[in-house]
Amino acid sequence: MKSIKKIIIFALMLAGFSVQAQFNPYVGTWQYKNGNEVFIVKLWEENNVVLGYYKKITVDNNGNQTSLVFTSRIDYGNGDYFLPYTIYGTVSTDGINAGFRDNTMTNIDSDYKDGKLHMKITNFGNYGPPGCNDCTTATWKVTDTGGMYVNFVEGFSVPTDIVLTKLSDQVVFD
Amino acid sequence: MKQTKLLCLFMGILLTFTACQEDDIEFTREKSGTVTSRLINYDELKAMPKAMAKLQKIKEEKLKKSVYNERYDFTVDTTEVLLIEIGDYHSLTFSIIRDSTYDDTVENLVLNWEPYDDYLAFKAEYNLTEEEKDKIRNNEHVDLTNKERLTILFSFVPETVLKFNGGGNEEQIEYIDGECRRGRWVRVRSSSSIPGQIEYSEWRWVYEPVPCPEENIDHSWTEGNNPGGSGGTHIPVFNTPYPTSDNPVGENTLPGGGPIPHNSIITLPKVDTKAIATPKECKKINAILNITGMRGKLTTIATHVNDANDEYGFATNSDSTFTDFTPAPEITFTYNNTSVFNAVSHTHNLNKLSVFSFSDLVAIAKMIKEGSINTDQFIATLSTAKGTHYILTINNVNKYKAFFYHVIKDFGDLPVTERTVYRHSLKRADSLMTKYYNSKTGLIRTTNNNNTFDLFHFMNLLKEADLGVSMFETDANFQSLNQIGKLDSYAPVKRLPCQ
């Protein structure tokens, strides 16, 4: 009987480890606050690919939203969202390297401007993902894709070099 | 019970044996007379308006997206056509050219003259070794038994699908006169009446008796619910949503009008002189490279590939003049609504890819969207610091547009029904971009130092994306020209010279 209990405990430990191993520390809701403006990034995972949306809002002194500056999750009505995601990439020990789509720019003649996103948790310690020492801050860098450009417009509407703070491991769309 | 089973088995074997002894049903008309064959050129072909009309129809079928089929995804070489004549019958045999000309299969388009004064189109395939191809080139005898296959090329109208089960290919089984029969083109004759000439093949449409496949027996119709019956009952083989016909295939009317039986098909393999690159794309490239000053400009920008900061590039206008791009870390092109380019050339300097980047491919899609390139003539060239020199052509702009649908189209302008297509296109492109170009996990990376490895995966990308482009390798002076291709994702790249 004792040995059965040991086996069950061992199996549970293994199961716990398995869940731990599958945990992606990038998944969740991140933010960057600058004055009364808050840039929010929401990342989730599908089939080992990290997908995401982002938005910018303004808040009052109590942190309550006062306006929506822009969102990449554009609703065309009845839940018909423009793009299924605006961040698409993979996670490695170098963090997230992803395609980034800025569909919130108003000065371009196409649906969006492509870019590259590199996001990396700042303090992984000696572990590497998923065992970060501090999974709550990450660098966020958006750059141009490289390659030939047609009707190129400088810059992006989003911050291009910041440090994000994790708000939650959850993603809630609003 | 055991006895009943044994009896059934015996009856089954007996029926099969009996069926095998029955004659095949042929739906073809025999021809008699002396066979003559000769090569004719395009000018002679033009004097045959019905043949030209048939070729045009095949071309149109190829362009119909809704009925897109791999069978029609080929180019027909009309520069040299094999004409075979017997009495008032004749056939025209053309070489078929595909992107993957490295396949051992020899493909021919055969236009067969029919009794109702029009052509039917067939695709003849021959699985030949290089040695056998050489023999045919030298007019030597090659036994084609079990090396040939003939399929019919029809319009993809529902009636045709019904009557010919997707084009009259092999493995078609019909229930005719109480028997299951498989219709297929059978090579019934293999001889040449001209001494020393290679043998030709005569094909006839034949229904051979075959055991009925299990799925065509409706076991619900047994003695229990079908008094007087015994065992399963055969149900119609073609359970299509289209109206069905009670007549056997051979008695139906063909889409082009006129009844079967029709002429048997007489053709012989037309093997290209030797494996060469796609002539049309080679011609396209040479037309641009031969513009006065073009090679000079290409070699000049190629000397800047080791620039620490900037890429170099220029466009070749449709009037054969040039527009230089400002050297910059990334080449930038702004469309001014007036220029139409036949070529865009650029470099990848230090620490860049040895092949075209995904953004380069997107940029070409944007140029197509803007109408700033002549897609029929367009070439894109690339010289890199890693010592590679490539040229890319668009052989099928519809495929390019389909892959980059999300770039070519504006989401807001699309009807709701097309938005799914847009999203699907975007997801597919993102998936391939990540697989091949992700800076850390992708197969093609700036940190790679193996150009062959990069080219291998770039060709796989083109194939997987079905982008409708052809890739060529050249030298620093843009003198040599070899088409690059792969048979499949595991095969090494092959180089075929332009003639």
XYZ file of C-alpha atoms in Angstrom:
673
model
C 0.000 0.000 0.000
C 2.846 2.311 0.944
C 4.577 1.688 -2.334
C 1.369 2.480 -4.239
C 1.153 5.784 -2.408
C 4.775 6.504 -3.313
C 4.051 5.787 -6.955
C 1.012 8.054 -6.914
C 2.993 10.871 -5.254
C 5.806 10.410 -7.739
C 3.326 10.475 -10.631
C 1.756 13.636 -9.277
C 5.196 15.226 -8.978
C 5.904 14.271 -12.544
C 2.578 15.719 -13.663
C 3.359 18.922 -11.775
C 6.751 19.118 -13.422
C 5.152 18.548 -16.806
C 2.794 21.479 -16.309
C 5.726 23.571 -15.124
C 7.755 22.590 -18.216
C 4.974 23.612 -20.569
C 4.535 27.005 -18.936
C 5.407 29.820 -21.284
C 6.386 32.847 -19.197
C 5.635 35.199 -22.091
C 1.968 34.276 -22.225
C -0.195 36.787 -20.434
C -0.879 40.511 -20.265
C 1.955 43.023 -20.218
C 1.997 46.796 -19.926
C 4.170 49.872 -20.218
C 3.026 53.054 -18.516
C 4.130 56.508 -19.603
C 2.294 59.291 -17.811
C -1.394 58.717 -18.290
C -0.814 56.513 -21.338
C -0.632 52.734 -20.981
C 0.579 50.431 -23.730
C -0.813 46.928 -23.220
C 0.326 43.700 -24.911
C -1.629 40.453 -24.736
C 0.115 37.237 -25.717
C -1.214 33.718 -25.960
C 0.078 30.480 -27.414
C -1.295 28.201 -30.104
C 0.578 25.159 -31.406
C 3.923 26.357 -30.056
C 3.481 29.732 -31.697
C 3.046 32.893 -29.657
C 0.299 35.166 -30.934
C -0.651 38.579 -29.712
C -2.531 41.843 -29.870
C -1.641 45.231 -28.435
C -3.404 48.464 -27.625
C -2.835 51.874 -26.067
C -5.225 53.518 -23.618
C -5.262 56.562 -21.375
C -6.040 56.287 -17.664
C -6.996 58.642 -14.871
C -5.174 59.018 -11.561
C -6.923 55.953 -10.232
C -5.787 53.840 -13.147
C -9.220 53.650 -14.715
C -9.376 53.772 -18.493
C -10.487 57.109 -19.859
C -10.006 56.473 -23.585
C -8.775 54.018 -26.173
C -5.949 55.528 -28.222
C -5.665 52.543 -30.570
C -5.996 48.776 -30.649
C -4.650 46.239 -33.094
C -7.726 44.082 -32.448
C -9.952 46.052 -34.762
C -13.573 44.995 -34.749
C -15.461 45.258 -38.029
C -18.676 44.492 -36.215
C -20.321 41.315 -35.014
C -17.007 39.969 -33.789
C -15.448 40.173 -37.247
C -11.928 41.132 -36.234
C -9.636 42.518 -38.875
C -6.597 40.371 -38.168
C -6.547 37.139 -36.169
C -3.412 38.439 -34.394
C -0.825 41.133 -34.926
C 2.113 39.366 -33.297
C 3.230 35.957 -34.578
C 6.428 34.300 -33.456
C 8.334 31.605 -31.673
C 10.044 31.389 -28.305
C 13.644 30.352 -27.868
C 16.310 31.024 -25.277
C 16.639 34.371 -27.040
C 13.057 35.241 -26.113
C 10.306 35.879 -28.630
C 11.306 36.621 -32.188
C 8.163 37.474 -34.024
C 6.606 39.131 -36.983
C 4.937 42.340 -35.888
C 2.060 43.989 -37.718
C 1.210 47.612 -37.075
C -2.353 48.076 -38.276
C -2.891 51.169 -36.164
C -0.851 53.596 -38.267
C -2.934 56.140 -40.085
C -0.291 57.426 -42.494
C 0.225 54.273 -44.569
C -1.463 53.271 -47.814
C -1.850 49.608 -46.898
C -3.633 47.635 -44.198
C -0.593 47.481 -41.952
C 3.133 47.931 -41.759
C 5.257 44.863 -41.117
C 7.984 44.892 -38.517
C 10.034 42.584 -36.347
C 9.517 42.123 -32.627
C 12.109 40.922 -30.176
C 10.849 40.453 -26.633
C 13.000 38.981 -23.904
C 12.412 38.472 -20.204
C 15.116 40.457 -18.492
C 16.018 38.146 -15.656
C 16.191 34.510 -16.568
C 19.007 33.808 -14.146
C 20.795 30.626 -15.012
C 17.721 28.756 -16.106
C 16.470 29.999 -19.413
C 12.799 29.644 -20.158
C 10.651 28.576 -18.504
C 12.606 28.793 -15.265
C 13.089 32.539 -15.046
C 14.109 34.094 -11.722
C 11.869 37.046 -12.335
C 9.327 36.616 -15.086
C 7.699 39.999 -14.623
C 9.776 42.293 -16.820
C 10.758 41.958 -20.453
C 12.394 44.128 -23.074
C 10.248 45.003 -26.097
C 11.942 46.063 -29.314
C 10.237 46.663 -32.651
C 12.314 47.233 -35.765
C 11.780 47.315 -39.513
C 11.806 43.991 -41.312
C 14.711 44.617 -43.627
C 14.573 43.705 -47.299
C 13.175 45.889 -50.042
C 10.513 48.376 -49.044
C 7.710 49.745 -51.172
C 6.139 53.066 -50.161
C 8.071 52.956 -46.916
C 6.891 55.020 -43.930
C 9.244 55.615 -41.021
C 8.426 54.440 -37.523
C 5.554 52.674 -35.827
C 2.620 53.811 -33.737
C 3.778 51.601 -30.868
C 6.746 52.156 -28.550
C 9.761 50.530 -30.160
C 12.225 50.167 -27.278
C 10.735 49.783 -23.803
C 10.575 47.451 -20.827
C 7.212 45.815 -20.240
C 5.881 44.714 -16.890
C 3.711 41.660 -16.583
C 0.280 42.287 -15.180
C -1.131 38.797 -15.351
C -0.588 35.315 -16.738
C -4.110 35.564 -18.100
C -5.343 37.142 -21.328
C -8.766 38.716 -21.333
C -10.026 40.385 -24.489
C -12.142 43.465 -24.079
C -23.193 -21.983 -41.995
C -19.688 -23.020 -43.001
C -21.074 -24.712 -46.093
C -22.947 -21.550 -47.079
C -19.739 -19.532 -46.750
C -17.795 -21.999 -48.852
C -20.535 -21.948 -51.494
C -20.463 -18.159 -51.600
C -16.676 -18.200 -51.925
C -16.837 -20.712 -54.761
C -19.522 -18.689 -56.534
C -17.428 -15.581 -56.098
C -14.357 -17.213 -57.624
C -16.445 -18.617 -60.483
C -17.984 -15.228 -61.226
C -14.588 -13.546 -61.206
C -13.172 -16.188 -63.526
C -16.138 -15.840 -65.885
C -15.789 -12.079 -65.886
C -12.125 -12.334 -66.806
C -12.971 -14.341 -69.880
C -15.369 -11.765 -71.261
C -14.311 -9.446 -74.019
C -13.337 -5.874 -73.364
C -15.714 -3.268 -74.684
C -13.978 -0.790 -76.953
C -15.311 2.647 -77.704
C -12.851 3.599 -80.359
C -12.683 3.614 -84.106
C -9.827 1.840 -85.793
C -7.808 3.537 -88.448
C -6.032 2.149 -91.431
C -3.449 3.479 -93.790
C 0.173 4.477 -93.764
C 1.507 6.275 -90.739
C 3.579 9.343 -91.446
C 5.095 11.647 -88.893
C 6.971 14.911 -89.125
C 7.812 17.908 -87.024
C 6.004 21.111 -87.809
C 6.770 24.590 -86.527
C 4.566 27.241 -84.961
C 3.754 28.879 -88.296
C 2.331 25.615 -89.618
C 0.454 25.117 -86.381
C -1.103 28.568 -86.737
C -2.600 27.428 -90.018
C -4.668 24.878 -88.035
C -7.296 27.095 -86.396
C -9.078 24.303 -84.528
C -5.822 23.177 -82.948
C -5.065 26.774 -81.966
C -8.560 27.115 -80.517
C -8.076 23.957 -78.462
C -4.769 25.228 -77.112
C -6.442 28.496 -76.197
C -9.185 26.593 -74.396
C -6.621 24.641 -72.386
C -4.938 27.921 -71.521
C -8.255 29.326 -70.328
C -8.933 26.247 -68.221
C -5.572 26.735 -66.632
C -6.515 30.251 -65.603
C -9.857 29.320 -64.064
C -9.122 29.449 -60.380
C -12.296 27.650 -59.408
C -11.391 24.620 -61.439
C -7.669 24.808 -60.808
C -6.098 21.457 -61.194
C -2.514 20.402 -61.169
C -3.081 18.683 -64.507
C -3.434 22.044 -66.201
C -0.499 23.646 -64.467
C 1.917 23.331 -67.328
C 3.250 25.193 -70.283
C 2.890 23.796 -73.775
C 5.857 24.237 -76.057
C 4.436 25.193 -79.446
C 7.731 25.866 -81.154
C 8.057 22.305 -82.432
C 5.082 20.003 -82.809
C 4.959 16.380 -83.866
C 2.309 15.707 -86.513
C 1.255 12.088 -87.082
C -1.095 11.333 -89.989
C -2.995 8.234 -91.079
C -5.431 8.839 -93.901
C -7.852 11.530 -92.771
C -6.748 11.126 -89.173
C -3.962 13.055 -87.481
C -2.662 13.910 -84.037
C -0.478 16.717 -82.749
C 1.997 16.023 -79.948
C 3.538 18.845 -77.918
C 6.178 18.889 -75.215
C 4.887 19.889 -71.815
C 7.098 22.083 -69.700
C 6.766 22.424 -65.970
C 8.799 24.148 -63.287
C 10.150 20.814 -62.216
C 11.641 19.772 -65.516
C 13.974 17.493 -63.607
C 11.389 14.783 -63.256
C 12.112 11.637 -65.207
C 8.557 11.632 -66.519
C 8.200 12.850 -70.082
C 4.893 14.658 -70.471
C 3.254 15.413 -73.794
C 0.053 17.137 -74.750
C -1.713 15.243 -77.532
C -4.446 16.834 -79.613
C -6.292 13.983 -81.239
C -8.388 14.572 -84.350
C -11.859 13.181 -83.831
C -14.490 11.979 -86.311
C -16.675 14.970 -85.531
C -14.013 17.320 -86.876
C -12.497 18.632 -83.705
C -9.731 17.780 -81.266
C -9.761 16.072 -77.926
C -6.862 16.880 -75.609
C -4.889 14.202 -73.794
C -1.854 14.155 -71.607
C 0.577 11.339 -72.356
C 3.151 10.478 -69.716
C 6.169 8.235 -70.178
C 8.334 7.090 -67.340
C 11.696 6.877 -69.054
C 15.271 6.630 -67.955
C 17.821 9.091 -69.303
C 19.198 6.276 -71.445
C 15.769 5.625 -72.947
C 15.274 9.332 -73.575
C 18.576 9.426 -75.424
C 17.488 6.446 -77.511
C 14.286 8.208 -78.507
C 16.239 11.331 -79.355
C 18.365 9.152 -81.640
C 15.306 7.495 -83.229
C 16.178 4.177 -81.633
C 13.607 1.618 -80.525
C 12.362 1.810 -76.945
C 9.827 -0.636 -75.562
C 7.221 1.555 -73.915
C 5.257 -1.286 -72.336
C 4.178 -0.375 -68.812
C 5.967 2.938 -69.069
C 3.135 4.981 -70.507
C -0.062 6.503 -69.229
C -2.718 8.484 -71.042
C -5.241 10.783 -69.439
C -7.892 12.937 -70.998
C -7.996 16.686 -70.429
C -11.555 17.914 -70.353
C -13.256 21.006 -69.113
C -14.187 20.680 -65.490
C -17.911 20.996 -66.066
C -20.092 18.878 -63.795
C -21.335 16.746 -66.672
C -17.779 15.883 -67.527
C -16.979 14.988 -63.964
C -19.963 12.704 -64.005
C -19.301 11.025 -67.286
C -15.601 10.636 -67.008
C -15.083 10.453 -63.274
C -12.682 13.359 -63.139
C -11.343 13.226 -66.615
C -11.464 9.685 -67.899
C -8.418 8.605 -66.000
C -7.560 5.117 -64.976
C -9.229 3.369 -62.075
C -12.653 4.424 -63.303
C -15.166 1.704 -62.570
C -18.692 1.680 -63.936
C -21.606 -0.658 -63.655
C -22.518 -1.486 -67.239
C -24.920 -4.177 -68.426
C -24.847 -5.959 -65.087
C -21.052 -5.978 -64.898
C -18.484 -3.794 -63.205
C -16.071 -2.517 -65.799
C -13.069 -0.313 -65.515
C -12.616 2.186 -68.304
C -9.108 3.194 -69.232
C -6.942 4.058 -72.137
C -5.108 0.995 -73.266
C -2.080 0.986 -75.484
C -3.217 -1.575 -78.031
C -0.562 -1.233 -80.661
C 3.103 -0.539 -80.498
C 4.747 -0.491 -83.869
C 5.988 1.694 -86.616
C 5.238 1.227 -90.281
C 8.242 3.307 -91.153
C 11.497 1.309 -91.095
C 14.043 2.742 -88.732
C 11.588 5.098 -87.125
C 10.789 4.975 -83.432
C 7.672 3.140 -82.509
C 4.426 4.942 -81.901
C 1.620 4.064 -79.554
C -2.003 3.567 -80.421
C -4.411 4.016 -77.554
C -8.008 2.931 -77.313
C -10.635 3.561 -74.673
C -11.523 0.172 -73.289
C -13.882 -1.057 -70.614
C -12.361 -4.118 -69.008
C -14.495 -6.349 -66.784
C -13.301 -6.211 -63.209
C -14.600 -7.551 -59.900
C -16.968 -5.037 -58.371
C -15.381 -3.156 -55.512
C -16.817 -3.947 -52.107
C -18.039 -0.402 -51.531
C -20.353 -0.683 -54.504
C -22.338 -3.450 -52.966
C -25.230 -2.346 -50.844
C -25.469 -5.036 -48.192
C -28.765 -3.646 -46.952
C -30.401 -5.128 -50.075
C -30.299 -8.711 -48.967
C -32.878 -11.394 -49.102
C -34.291 -10.155 -45.850
C -35.400 -6.776 -47.088
C -35.398 -7.491 -50.785
C -37.455 -10.637 -51.202
C -36.286 -12.758 -54.034
C -32.828 -11.274 -54.011
C -29.746 -12.782 -52.536
C -26.565 -11.257 -51.255
C -25.687 -7.628 -51.779
C -26.864 -5.503 -54.647
C -24.668 -3.261 -56.719
C -25.426 0.387 -56.369
C -24.365 3.069 -58.864
C -20.636 3.619 -58.700
C -20.861 7.346 -59.331
C -22.761 8.659 -56.409
C -22.324 12.298 -57.427
C -24.592 15.228 -56.665
C -25.024 15.758 -60.385
C -27.864 14.338 -62.470
C -26.987 10.824 -63.454
C -27.275 9.206 -66.833
C -28.347 5.643 -67.470
C -26.267 5.382 -70.607
C -22.787 3.931 -70.557
C -20.074 6.514 -70.924
C -19.362 5.579 -74.478
C -22.853 6.502 -75.638
C -22.865 9.946 -74.118
C -22.198 13.146 -75.941
C -18.852 14.778 -75.400
C -18.671 18.308 -74.054
C -17.426 19.552 -77.398
C -20.321 17.888 -79.203
C -20.325 14.668 -81.190
C -20.714 11.125 -79.974
C -18.215 8.547 -78.873
C -16.880 6.241 -80.335
C -14.045 8.409 -81.353
C -10.681 7.837 -82.947
C -8.055 5.865 -81.153
C -5.063 8.023 -80.297
C -1.811 7.621 -82.091
C 1.172 9.362 -80.634
C 4.785 8.797 -79.735
C 6.880 10.283 -76.965
C 8.261 13.678 -77.767
C 11.379 14.085 -75.682
C 13.100 17.425 -75.423
C 16.511 17.535 -76.997
C 17.951 17.501 -73.493
C 16.963 18.648 -70.043
C 16.974 22.408 -70.184
C 15.579 25.257 -68.187
C 12.118 26.604 -68.963
C 12.643 28.389 -72.293
C 10.013 31.040 -71.656
C 11.614 32.185 -68.414
C 15.124 32.065 -69.898
C 13.944 34.200 -72.783
C 12.416 36.656 -70.369
C 15.655 37.012 -68.427
C 17.854 37.312 -71.487
C 15.594 40.006 -72.917
C 16.288 42.125 -69.829
C 19.972 41.249 -69.455
C 20.583 42.145 -73.082
C 19.324 45.699 -72.621
C 22.233 48.004 -73.293
C 23.984 48.811 -70.033
C 22.016 46.308 -67.915
C 24.855 43.903 -67.223
C 27.183 46.834 -66.559
C 24.851 48.204 -63.910
C 24.378 44.780 -62.339
C 28.096 44.172 -62.058
C 28.573 47.664 -60.650
C 26.110 47.219 -57.805
C 27.590 43.768 -57.187
C 30.901 45.456 -56.385
C 29.186 47.169 -53.421
C 28.065 44.009 -51.653
C 30.736 44.414 -48.998
C 29.533 47.876 -48.063
C 29.311 47.985 -44.281
C 26.103 49.978 -44.189
C 24.184 50.252 -47.409
C 22.484 48.110 -50.000
C 22.482 49.217 -53.635
C 19.880 48.802 -56.309
C 18.119 50.089 -59.392
C 15.036 49.460 -61.444
C 14.881 48.811 -65.169
C 12.040 50.756 -66.693
C 9.788 49.436 -69.414
C 11.441 51.877 -71.852
C 14.844 50.262 -71.110
C 16.072 53.198 -69.042
C 17.208 52.832 -65.452
C 16.118 54.341 -62.150
C 18.721 54.195 -59.398
C 17.604 53.586 -55.848
C 19.324 55.599 -53.149
C 21.873 53.396 -51.369
C 20.508 52.702 -47.901
C 20.535 50.012 -45.209
C 17.392 48.756 -46.939
C 16.399 49.567 -50.512
C 13.291 51.695 -50.582
C 11.035 52.170 -53.557
C 8.262 54.735 -53.643
C 5.684 54.286 -56.339
C 4.966 57.473 -58.249
C 2.132 56.188 -60.444
C 4.150 56.685 -63.619
C 7.025 54.220 -63.661
C 6.460 50.674 -64.741
C 9.425 48.416 -64.145
C 10.543 45.317 -65.978
C 13.249 44.544 -63.446
C 14.258 45.406 -59.916
C 17.832 44.702 -58.841
C 19.383 44.990 -55.413
C 22.164 43.748 -53.195
C 22.353 42.143 -49.790
C 25.408 43.563 -48.109
C 27.340 42.206 -45.139
C 25.432 40.197 -42.547
C 22.432 39.757 -44.809
C 20.839 36.680 -46.359
C 22.392 34.812 -49.287
C 18.947 34.500 -50.922
C 15.908 36.744 -51.373
C 14.351 37.720 -48.046
C 10.695 37.270 -47.251
C 10.376 41.051 -47.295
C 11.783 41.042 -50.829
C 8.961 38.707 -51.848
C 6.415 40.895 -50.055
C 7.846 43.956 -51.812
C 7.280 42.300 -55.195
C 3.677 41.570 -54.137
C 3.244 45.231 -53.271
C 4.641 46.209 -56.658
C 2.092 43.926 -58.299
C -0.626 45.570 -56.216
C 0.570 49.032 -57.259
C 0.779 48.031 -60.898
C 4.380 49.163 -60.934
C 5.818 46.079 -62.645
C 5.117 44.245 -65.882
C 4.576 40.827 -64.381
C 4.886 39.068 -67.756
C 8.401 40.378 -68.240
C 9.511 41.051 -64.694
C 12.753 39.778 -63.223
C 14.243 40.476 -59.791
C 17.992 40.156 -59.376
C 20.055 39.794 -56.234
C 23.790 39.914 -55.583
C 24.995 39.233 -52.062
C 28.070 39.636 -49.916
C 28.046 35.869 -49.542
C 28.934 35.589 -53.236
C 25.570 34.528 -54.587
C 23.839 35.983 -57.649
C 20.223 35.056 -58.305
C 17.415 35.993 -60.659
C 13.771 35.398 -59.925
C 10.946 35.458 -62.468
C 7.191 35.209 -62.083
C 5.918 32.296 -64.156
C 2.387 32.389 -62.780
C 1.244 35.715 -61.415
C -2.094 34.254 -60.282
C -0.253 31.979 -57.883
C 1.819 34.882 -56.611
C -1.322 36.907 -56.046
C -3.025 33.985 -54.341
C -0.210 33.474 -51.852
C 0.041 37.190 -51.106
C -3.697 37.782 -51.204
C -3.449 39.622 -47.868
C -0.873 41.967 -49.376
C -2.558 42.480 -52.731
C -6.013 43.126 -51.260
C -7.209 45.754 -48.801
C -9.218 44.137 -46.031
C -11.683 47.004 -45.782
C -12.610 46.707 -49.446
C -13.366 43.012 -49.270
C -16.856 41.557 -49.021
C -17.392 39.596 -45.831
C -17.128 36.320 -47.725
C -13.603 37.142 -48.888
C -12.300 38.118 -45.471
C -11.753 34.513 -44.540
C -9.585 34.116 -47.632
C -7.586 37.149 -46.533
C -7.020 35.773 -43.039
C -6.171 32.339 -44.361
C -3.611 33.850 -46.724
C -2.106 35.876 -43.893
C -1.847 32.895 -41.561
C -0.286 30.721 -44.239
C 2.290 33.375 -45.095
C 3.114 33.954 -41.414
C 3.509 30.243 -40.857
C 5.967 29.882 -43.742
C 7.778 33.100 -42.873
C 8.327 31.807 -39.338
C 9.388 28.376 -40.525
C 11.929 29.687 -42.999
C 12.899 33.192 -41.908
C 12.481 33.519 -38.134
C 15.742 35.138 -37.046
C 16.381 32.523 -34.345
C 14.414 29.423 -35.234
C 14.053 29.759 -39.017
C 15.891 27.654 -41.583
C 17.228 30.630 -43.553
C 19.130 33.021 -41.338
C 21.643 35.816 -41.757
C 24.034 33.872 -39.527
C 24.087 30.895 -41.922
C 27.332 30.570 -43.844
C 26.265 27.745 -46.095
C 24.801 29.160 -49.309
C 23.764 25.714 -50.564
C 21.805 25.158 -47.360
C 20.042 28.515 -47.781
C 19.241 27.834 -51.428
C 17.955 24.349 -50.558
C 15.467 25.799 -48.093
C 14.580 28.801 -50.228
C 13.568 26.425 -53.018
C 11.504 24.436 -50.527
C 9.801 27.654 -49.492
C 8.941 28.483 -53.103
C 7.545 25.008 -53.586
C 5.616 24.959 -50.330
C 4.185 28.408 -50.987
C 3.427 27.440 -54.585
C 4.444 30.960 -55.385
C 4.542 30.678 -59.171
C 8.120 31.863 -59.517
C 11.225 30.445 -61.160
C 14.658 30.804 -59.638
C 17.891 31.126 -61.583
C 21.515 31.267 -60.551
C 24.035 33.390 -62.391
C 27.557 34.724 -61.928
C 28.957 38.087 -60.878
C 28.855 39.269 -64.503
C 25.374 37.856 -65.159
C 26.589 35.809 -68.130
C 25.714 32.224 -67.199
C 22.146 31.251 -66.429
C 20.984 28.081 -64.699
C 17.488 27.378 -63.514
C 17.328 26.051 -59.962
C 14.785 23.484 -58.937
C 13.981 20.597 -56.677
C 11.868 17.539 -57.162
C 10.697 17.453 -53.569
C 11.617 18.846 -50.191
C 14.342 16.235 -49.621
C 15.897 16.274 -53.063
C 19.026 18.327 -53.667
C 18.794 21.401 -55.852
C 19.443 20.864 -59.536
C 20.746 23.309 -62.067
C 19.534 23.332 -65.646
C 21.155 25.629 -68.177
C 19.265 28.098 -70.320
C 19.836 27.435 -73.982
